[in-house]
Amino acid sequence: MKPLKTVIALACGLGLAVSIQAAPQHSHENHATQAAEARVAIPARRWVPDAPLREGMRRAHTAVDQLHHYELGHLSAPMAVDRATEVAAAVTYMFANCKLAAEPDAALHGILVPLLGAAQALKADPRNLKAVGDMRAALAHYPQYFNDPGWDQPAPVGHVMHDEP
């Protein structure tokens, strides 16, 4: 009887594995494709972002603002990579936590995918200063689509830790 139970357990496990693999899942790996395919027109009335979107965008905005010091040569490459990592973490947070309707979500993907790509490019090659400009350009689209009070305010002022001499 024990071999029969083992065979049944294996068959059930295999069936579960197949059904899990076949189940449609929201994959963030194909966001680049979605963003390229779904260029959303700027709405006549901008959408209101949810709290996770506001928080994530502020985190990304602050990190990108701090990268200006890197462009000026006042921040080391490892610190620039740290800021790019913060941008990537903010994007990941938004993908995981934002709950938007289809159209604003598509517009958001059109902002976040290039932002994430530029952050990853800077992490891969800290000499790639163009990536900082690309992150800034991606963020510039946010207020075109979303009505986020306070977005136009400067990022929180805090001293960016520079490398020791």
Coordinates of N, CA and C in Angstrom, one line a residue:
M1 N 0.8 -1.2 0.0 CA 0.0 0.0 0.0 C 0.9 1.3 0.0
K2 N 2.0 1.2 0.7 CA 2.9 2.3 0.8 C 3.4 2.8 -0.6
P3 N 3.8 1.9 -1.6 CA 4.2 2.3 -2.9 C 3.0 3.0 -3.6
L4 N 1.8 2.6 -3.4 CA 0.7 3.2 -4.1 C 0.5 4.7 -3.6
K5 N 0.6 4.9 -2.3 CA 0.5 6.2 -1.7 C 1.6 7.1 -2.3
T6 N 2.8 6.6 -2.4 CA 4.0 7.3 -2.9 C 3.7 7.7 -4.4
V7 N 3.2 6.8 -5.2 CA 2.9 7.2 -6.6 C 1.8 8.2 -6.6
I8 N 0.8 8.1 -5.8 CA -0.3 9.1 -5.8 C 0.2 10.5 -5.4
A9 N 1.1 10.5 -4.3 CA 1.7 11.7 -3.9 C 2.5 12.4 -4.9
L10 N 3.3 11.6 -5.6 CA 4.2 12.1 -6.7 C 3.3 12.7 -7.8
A11 N 2.3 11.9 -8.2 CA 1.4 12.4 -9.3 C 0.7 13.7 -8.9
C12 N 0.3 13.8 -7.7 CA -0.4 15.1 -7.2 C 0.6 16.2 -7.2
G13 N 1.8 15.9 -6.7 CA 2.9 16.9 -6.7 C 3.2 17.4 -8.1
L14 N 3.3 16.5 -9.1 CA 3.6 16.8 -10.4 C 2.5 17.6 -11.0
G15 N 1.3 17.2 -10.7 CA 0.1 18.0 -11.2 C 0.1 19.4 -10.7
L16 N 0.4 19.6 -9.4 CA 0.5 20.9 -8.8 C 1.6 21.7 -9.5
A17 N 2.7 21.1 -9.7 CA 3.8 21.9 -10.3 C 3.5 22.3 -11.7
V18 N 2.8 21.5 -12.5 CA 2.4 21.8 -13.8 C 1.4 22.9 -13.8
S19 N 0.4 22.8 -12.9 CA -0.6 23.9 -12.8 C -0.1 25.2 -12.4
I20 N 0.9 25.2 -11.4 CA 1.5 26.4 -11.0 C 2.3 27.1 -12.1
Q21 N 3.0 26.2 -12.9 CA 3.8 26.8 -14.0 C 2.9 27.3 -15.1
A22 N 1.7 26.6 -15.3 CA 0.8 27.1 -16.4 C 0.0 28.2 -16.0
A23 N -0.2 28.5 -14.7 CA -1.0 29.6 -14.2 C -0.5 30.9 -14.7
P24 N -1.3 31.8 -15.2 CA -0.9 33.1 -15.6 C -0.4 33.9 -14.4
Q25 N 0.8 34.5 -14.6 CA 1.4 35.2 -13.5 C 1.8 36.6 -14.0
H26 N 1.8 37.6 -13.1 CA 2.2 38.9 -13.5 C 3.7 38.9 -13.4
S27 N 4.4 39.0 -14.5 CA 5.8 38.9 -14.5 C 6.3 40.3 -14.8
H28 N 7.3 40.8 -13.9 CA 7.9 42.1 -14.2 C 9.0 42.0 -15.1
E29 N 9.4 40.8 -15.6 CA 10.5 40.6 -16.5 C 10.0 41.1 -17.9
N30 N 8.7 41.1 -18.2 CA 8.3 41.6 -19.5 C 7.8 43.0 -19.5
H31 N 8.1 43.7 -18.4 CA 7.7 45.1 -18.4 C 8.3 46.0 -19.5
A32 N 9.5 45.7 -19.9 CA 10.1 46.4 -21.0 C 9.2 46.3 -22.3
T33 N 8.8 45.1 -22.5 CA 8.0 44.8 -23.7 C 6.6 45.6 -23.6
Q34 N 6.0 45.5 -22.4 CA 4.8 46.2 -22.1 C 4.9 47.7 -22.3
A35 N 6.0 48.2 -21.8 CA 6.2 49.7 -21.9 C 6.4 50.1 -23.3
A36 N 7.1 49.3 -24.1 CA 7.4 49.7 -25.5 C 6.1 49.6 -26.3
E37 N 5.2 48.6 -25.9 CA 4.0 48.4 -26.7 C 2.9 49.4 -26.3
A38 N 2.9 49.8 -25.1 CA 1.8 50.6 -24.5 C 2.2 52.0 -24.2
R39 N 2.4 52.8 -25.2 CA 2.6 54.2 -25.0 C 1.3 54.9 -24.7
V40 N 1.1 55.4 -23.5 CA -0.1 55.9 -23.1 C -0.1 57.4 -23.4
A41 N -1.2 57.9 -24.0 CA -1.3 59.3 -24.2 C -1.4 60.1 -22.9
I42 N -0.9 61.3 -22.8 CA -1.0 62.1 -21.6 C -2.4 62.4 -21.4
P43 N -3.0 62.1 -20.2 CA -4.4 62.2 -20.0 C -4.8 63.7 -19.9
A44 N -6.0 64.0 -20.2 CA -6.5 65.4 -20.1 C -6.5 65.8 -18.6
R45 N -6.8 64.8 -17.8 CA -6.8 65.0 -16.3 C -5.9 64.0 -15.7
R46 N -4.8 64.4 -15.1 CA -3.8 63.5 -14.5 C -4.4 62.6 -13.4
W47 N -3.8 61.4 -13.3 CA -4.3 60.5 -12.4 C -3.7 60.8 -11.0
V48 N -4.4 60.3 -10.0 CA -4.0 60.5 -8.6 C -3.2 59.2 -8.2
P49 N -2.0 59.4 -7.8 CA -1.1 58.2 -7.4 C -1.6 57.7 -6.1
D50 N -1.4 56.4 -5.9 CA -1.7 55.8 -4.6 C -0.4 56.1 -3.7
A51 N -0.6 55.8 -2.4 CA 0.5 56.0 -1.4 C 1.8 55.3 -1.8
P52 N 1.8 54.0 -2.2 CA 3.1 53.4 -2.5 C 3.7 54.0 -3.7
L53 N 3.0 54.5 -4.7 CA 3.5 55.2 -5.8 C 4.2 56.5 -5.4
R54 N 3.5 57.3 -4.6 CA 4.1 58.5 -4.1 C 5.4 58.2 -3.3
E55 N 5.4 57.3 -2.4 CA 6.6 57.0 -1.7 C 7.7 56.5 -2.5
G56 N 7.5 55.6 -3.4 CA 8.5 55.0 -4.3 C 9.1 56.1 -5.2
M57 N 8.2 56.9 -5.8 CA 8.7 58.0 -6.6 C 9.6 59.0 -5.9
R58 N 9.2 59.3 -4.6 CA 10.0 60.2 -3.8 C 11.4 59.6 -3.6
R59 N 11.4 58.3 -3.2 CA 12.7 57.7 -3.0 C 13.6 57.7 -4.2
A60 N 13.0 57.4 -5.4 CA 13.8 57.4 -6.6 C 14.2 58.8 -6.9
H61 N 13.3 59.8 -6.8 CA 13.6 61.2 -7.0 C 14.8 61.7 -6.2
T62 N 14.8 61.4 -4.9 CA 15.9 61.8 -4.0 C 17.2 61.1 -4.4
A63 N 17.2 59.9 -4.7 CA 18.4 59.2 -5.1 C 19.0 59.8 -6.4
V64 N 18.1 60.1 -7.4 CA 18.5 60.7 -8.7 C 19.1 62.1 -8.4
D65 N 18.4 62.9 -7.6 CA 18.9 64.2 -7.3 C 20.3 64.1 -6.7
Q66 N 20.5 63.1 -5.8 CA 21.8 63.0 -5.2 C 22.9 62.6 -6.2
L67 N 22.5 62.0 -7.3 CA 23.5 61.6 -8.3 C 24.0 62.8 -9.1
H68 N 23.4 64.0 -8.9 CA 24.0 65.2 -9.5 C 25.4 65.5 -8.9
H69 N 25.6 65.1 -7.7 CA 26.9 65.2 -7.1 C 27.9 64.3 -7.8
Y70 N 27.5 63.2 -8.2 CA 28.3 62.3 -9.0 C 28.7 62.9 -10.3
E71 N 27.7 63.5 -11.0 CA 28.0 64.2 -12.3 C 29.0 65.3 -12.1
L72 N 29.0 65.9 -11.0 CA 30.0 67.0 -10.7 C 31.3 66.5 -10.2
G73 N 31.4 65.2 -10.0 CA 32.7 64.6 -9.5 C 32.8 64.7 -8.0
H74 N 31.8 64.9 -7.3 CA 31.8 65.0 -5.8 C 31.4 63.8 -5.1
L75 N 31.1 62.7 -5.8 CA 30.6 61.5 -5.3 C 31.4 60.3 -5.9
S76 N 31.8 59.4 -5.2 CA 32.6 58.2 -5.7 C 31.7 57.3 -6.5
A77 N 32.3 56.5 -7.3 CA 31.6 55.5 -8.1 C 30.8 54.5 -7.2
P78 N 31.4 54.0 -6.1 CA 30.6 53.1 -5.3 C 29.4 53.8 -4.7
M79 N 29.5 55.1 -4.4 CA 28.3 55.8 -3.8 C 27.3 56.0 -4.9
A80 N 27.7 56.2 -6.1 CA 26.8 56.4 -7.2 C 26.0 55.0 -7.4
V81 N 26.8 53.9 -7.3 CA 26.1 52.6 -7.5 C 25.1 52.4 -6.4
D82 N 25.4 52.9 -5.2 CA 24.5 52.8 -4.0 C 23.2 53.6 -4.4
R83 N 23.3 54.8 -5.0 CA 22.1 55.5 -5.3 C 21.4 54.8 -6.4
A84 N 22.0 54.3 -7.4 CA 21.4 53.5 -8.5 C 20.7 52.3 -7.9
T85 N 21.3 51.7 -6.9 CA 20.6 50.5 -6.2 C 19.4 51.0 -5.5
E86 N 19.4 52.2 -4.9 CA 18.2 52.7 -4.2 C 17.1 53.0 -5.3
V87 N 17.5 53.5 -6.4 CA 16.5 53.7 -7.5 C 15.8 52.4 -7.9
A88 N 16.7 51.4 -8.1 CA 16.1 50.1 -8.5 C 15.2 49.5 -7.4
A89 N 15.6 49.7 -6.1 CA 14.8 49.2 -5.0 C 13.5 49.9 -5.0
A90 N 13.5 51.2 -5.2 CA 12.2 52.0 -5.2 C 11.3 51.5 -6.4
V91 N 11.9 51.3 -7.5 CA 11.1 50.8 -8.6 C 10.5 49.4 -8.3
T92 N 11.3 48.5 -7.7 CA 10.8 47.2 -7.3 C 9.7 47.3 -6.3
Y93 N 9.8 48.3 -5.4 CA 8.8 48.5 -4.4 C 7.5 48.9 -5.1
M94 N 7.6 49.8 -6.0 CA 6.4 50.3 -6.7 C 5.7 49.2 -7.5
F95 N 6.5 48.4 -8.2 CA 5.9 47.3 -9.0 C 5.2 46.3 -8.0
A96 N 5.7 46.1 -6.8 CA 5.1 45.2 -5.9 C 3.9 45.8 -5.1
N97 N 3.9 47.1 -5.0 CA 2.9 47.6 -4.1 C 1.8 48.6 -4.7
C98 N 2.1 49.1 -5.8 CA 1.1 50.1 -6.4 C -0.1 49.3 -7.0
K99 N -1.2 49.9 -6.7 CA -2.5 49.3 -7.1 C -3.2 50.3 -8.0
L100 N -3.0 50.3 -9.3 CA -3.6 51.3 -10.2 C -4.5 50.6 -11.2
A101 N -5.4 51.4 -11.8 CA -6.2 50.9 -12.9 C -5.3 50.6 -14.1
A102 N -5.8 50.0 -15.1 CA -5.0 49.6 -16.2 C -4.3 50.7 -17.0
E103 N -5.0 51.8 -17.3 CA -4.4 52.8 -18.0 C -3.3 53.6 -17.3
P104 N -3.5 54.0 -16.0 CA -2.4 54.6 -15.3 C -1.3 53.6 -15.0
D105 N -1.6 52.3 -14.8 CA -0.6 51.3 -14.6 C 0.3 51.2 -15.9
A106 N -0.3 51.3 -17.0 CA 0.5 51.2 -18.3 C 1.4 52.4 -18.4
A107 N 0.8 53.6 -18.1 CA 1.6 54.8 -18.1 C 2.8 54.7 -17.1
L108 N 2.5 54.2 -16.0 CA 3.6 54.1 -14.9 C 4.7 53.1 -15.4
H109 N 4.3 52.0 -16.1 CA 5.3 51.1 -16.6 C 6.2 51.9 -17.6
G110 N 5.6 52.8 -18.4 CA 6.4 53.5 -19.4 C 7.4 54.5 -18.7
I111 N 7.2 54.7 -17.5 CA 8.2 55.6 -16.7 C 9.2 54.7 -16.0
L112 N 8.6 53.6 -15.3 CA 9.5 52.8 -14.4 C 10.5 51.9 -15.2
V113 N 10.1 51.4 -16.3 CA 10.9 50.5 -17.1 C 12.2 51.3 -17.5
P114 N 12.1 52.5 -18.2 CA 13.3 53.2 -18.5 C 14.1 53.6 -17.3
L115 N 13.4 53.9 -16.2 CA 14.1 54.3 -15.0 C 14.9 53.2 -14.4
L116 N 14.3 52.0 -14.4 CA 15.0 50.8 -13.9 C 16.2 50.4 -14.8
G117 N 16.0 50.5 -16.1 CA 17.0 50.2 -17.1 C 18.2 51.1 -16.9
A118 N 18.0 52.4 -16.7 CA 19.1 53.4 -16.5 C 19.8 53.1 -15.2
A119 N 19.0 52.8 -14.2 CA 19.7 52.5 -12.9 C 20.6 51.2 -13.0
Q120 N 20.1 50.2 -13.7 CA 20.9 49.0 -13.9 C 22.1 49.3 -14.8
A121 N 21.9 50.2 -15.7 CA 23.1 50.6 -16.6 C 24.2 51.3 -15.8
L122 N 23.8 52.1 -14.9 CA 24.8 52.8 -14.0 C 25.4 51.8 -13.1
K123 N 24.7 50.9 -12.5 CA 25.2 49.9 -11.6 C 26.3 49.0 -12.4
A124 N 25.9 48.7 -13.7 CA 26.8 47.9 -14.5 C 28.1 48.6 -14.9
D125 N 28.0 49.9 -15.1 CA 29.1 50.7 -15.6 C 29.0 52.1 -14.9
P126 N 29.6 52.3 -13.8 CA 29.5 53.6 -13.1 C 30.1 54.8 -13.9
R127 N 30.8 54.5 -15.0 CA 31.3 55.6 -15.8 C 30.3 56.1 -16.8
N128 N 29.2 55.4 -16.9 CA 28.1 55.7 -17.8 C 27.2 56.9 -17.2
L129 N 27.7 58.1 -17.3 CA 27.0 59.2 -16.8 C 25.7 59.5 -17.6
K130 N 25.6 59.0 -18.8 CA 24.3 59.1 -19.6 C 23.2 58.5 -18.8
A131 N 23.5 57.4 -18.1 CA 22.4 56.7 -17.3 C 21.8 57.6 -16.3
V132 N 22.5 58.6 -15.7 CA 22.0 59.5 -14.7 C 21.0 60.4 -15.5
G133 N 21.3 60.9 -16.6 CA 20.4 61.7 -17.4 C 19.2 61.0 -17.8
D134 N 19.4 59.7 -18.2 CA 18.2 58.9 -18.5 C 17.3 58.7 -17.4
M135 N 17.8 58.5 -16.2 CA 16.9 58.4 -15.0 C 16.2 59.7 -14.8
R136 N 16.9 60.8 -14.9 CA 16.2 62.1 -14.7 C 15.1 62.3 -15.8
A137 N 15.4 61.9 -17.0 CA 14.4 62.0 -18.1 C 13.2 61.2 -17.8
A138 N 13.4 60.0 -17.3 CA 12.3 59.1 -17.0 C 11.4 59.7 -15.9
L139 N 12.0 60.2 -14.9 CA 11.3 60.8 -13.8 C 10.5 62.1 -14.2
A140 N 11.0 62.8 -15.2 CA 10.4 64.0 -15.7 C 9.0 63.7 -16.3
H141 N 8.7 62.5 -16.7 CA 7.4 62.1 -17.3 C 6.3 61.9 -16.2
Y142 N 6.8 61.6 -15.0 CA 5.8 61.4 -13.9 C 4.8 62.5 -13.7
P143 N 5.2 63.7 -13.6 CA 4.1 64.8 -13.4 C 3.2 65.0 -14.6
Q144 N 3.6 64.5 -15.7 CA 2.8 64.7 -16.9 C 1.5 63.7 -16.8
Y145 N 1.7 62.6 -16.1 CA 0.6 61.6 -16.0 C -0.1 61.6 -14.6
F146 N 0.7 62.0 -13.6 CA 0.1 61.8 -12.2 C 0.1 63.2 -11.5
N147 N -1.0 63.5 -10.8 CA -1.2 64.7 -10.0 C -0.8 64.3 -8.6
D148 N 0.5 64.6 -8.3 CA 1.1 64.3 -7.1 C 1.5 65.6 -6.4
P149 N 0.6 66.1 -5.5 CA 0.9 67.3 -4.8 C 2.3 67.2 -4.1
G150 N 3.1 68.3 -4.3 CA 4.4 68.3 -3.7 C 5.5 67.7 -4.5
W151 N 5.2 67.2 -5.7 CA 6.2 66.6 -6.5 C 7.1 67.7 -7.0
D152 N 6.6 68.9 -7.2 CA 7.5 70.0 -7.7 C 8.4 70.5 -6.7
Q153 N 8.2 70.1 -5.4 CA 9.0 70.6 -4.4 C 10.4 69.9 -4.5
P154 N 11.4 70.6 -4.1 CA 12.8 70.0 -4.1 C 12.8 68.7 -3.3
A155 N 13.7 67.8 -3.6 CA 13.8 66.6 -2.8 C 14.3 67.0 -1.4
P156 N 14.0 66.2 -0.5 CA 14.4 66.5 0.9 C 15.9 66.8 1.0
V157 N 16.2 67.9 1.7 CA 17.6 68.3 1.8 C 18.2 67.5 2.9
G158 N 19.3 66.9 2.5 CA 20.1 66.2 3.4 C 21.5 66.2 2.9
H159 N 22.4 66.2 3.7 CA 23.8 66.2 3.3 C 24.1 64.8 2.7
V160 N 24.6 64.8 1.5 CA 25.0 63.6 0.8 C 26.5 63.3 1.3
M161 N 26.6 62.1 1.9 CA 27.9 61.7 2.4 C 28.9 61.6 1.2
H162 N 29.9 62.4 1.2 CA 31.0 62.3 0.2 C 32.1 61.3 0.7
D163 N 32.9 60.9 -0.2 CA 34.0 60.0 0.2 C 35.0 60.7 1.1
E164 N 35.6 60.0 1.9 CA 36.7 60.6 2.7 C 37.8 60.9 1.8
P165 N 38.5 62.0 2.2 CA 39.7 62.4 1.3 C 40.8 61.4 1.4

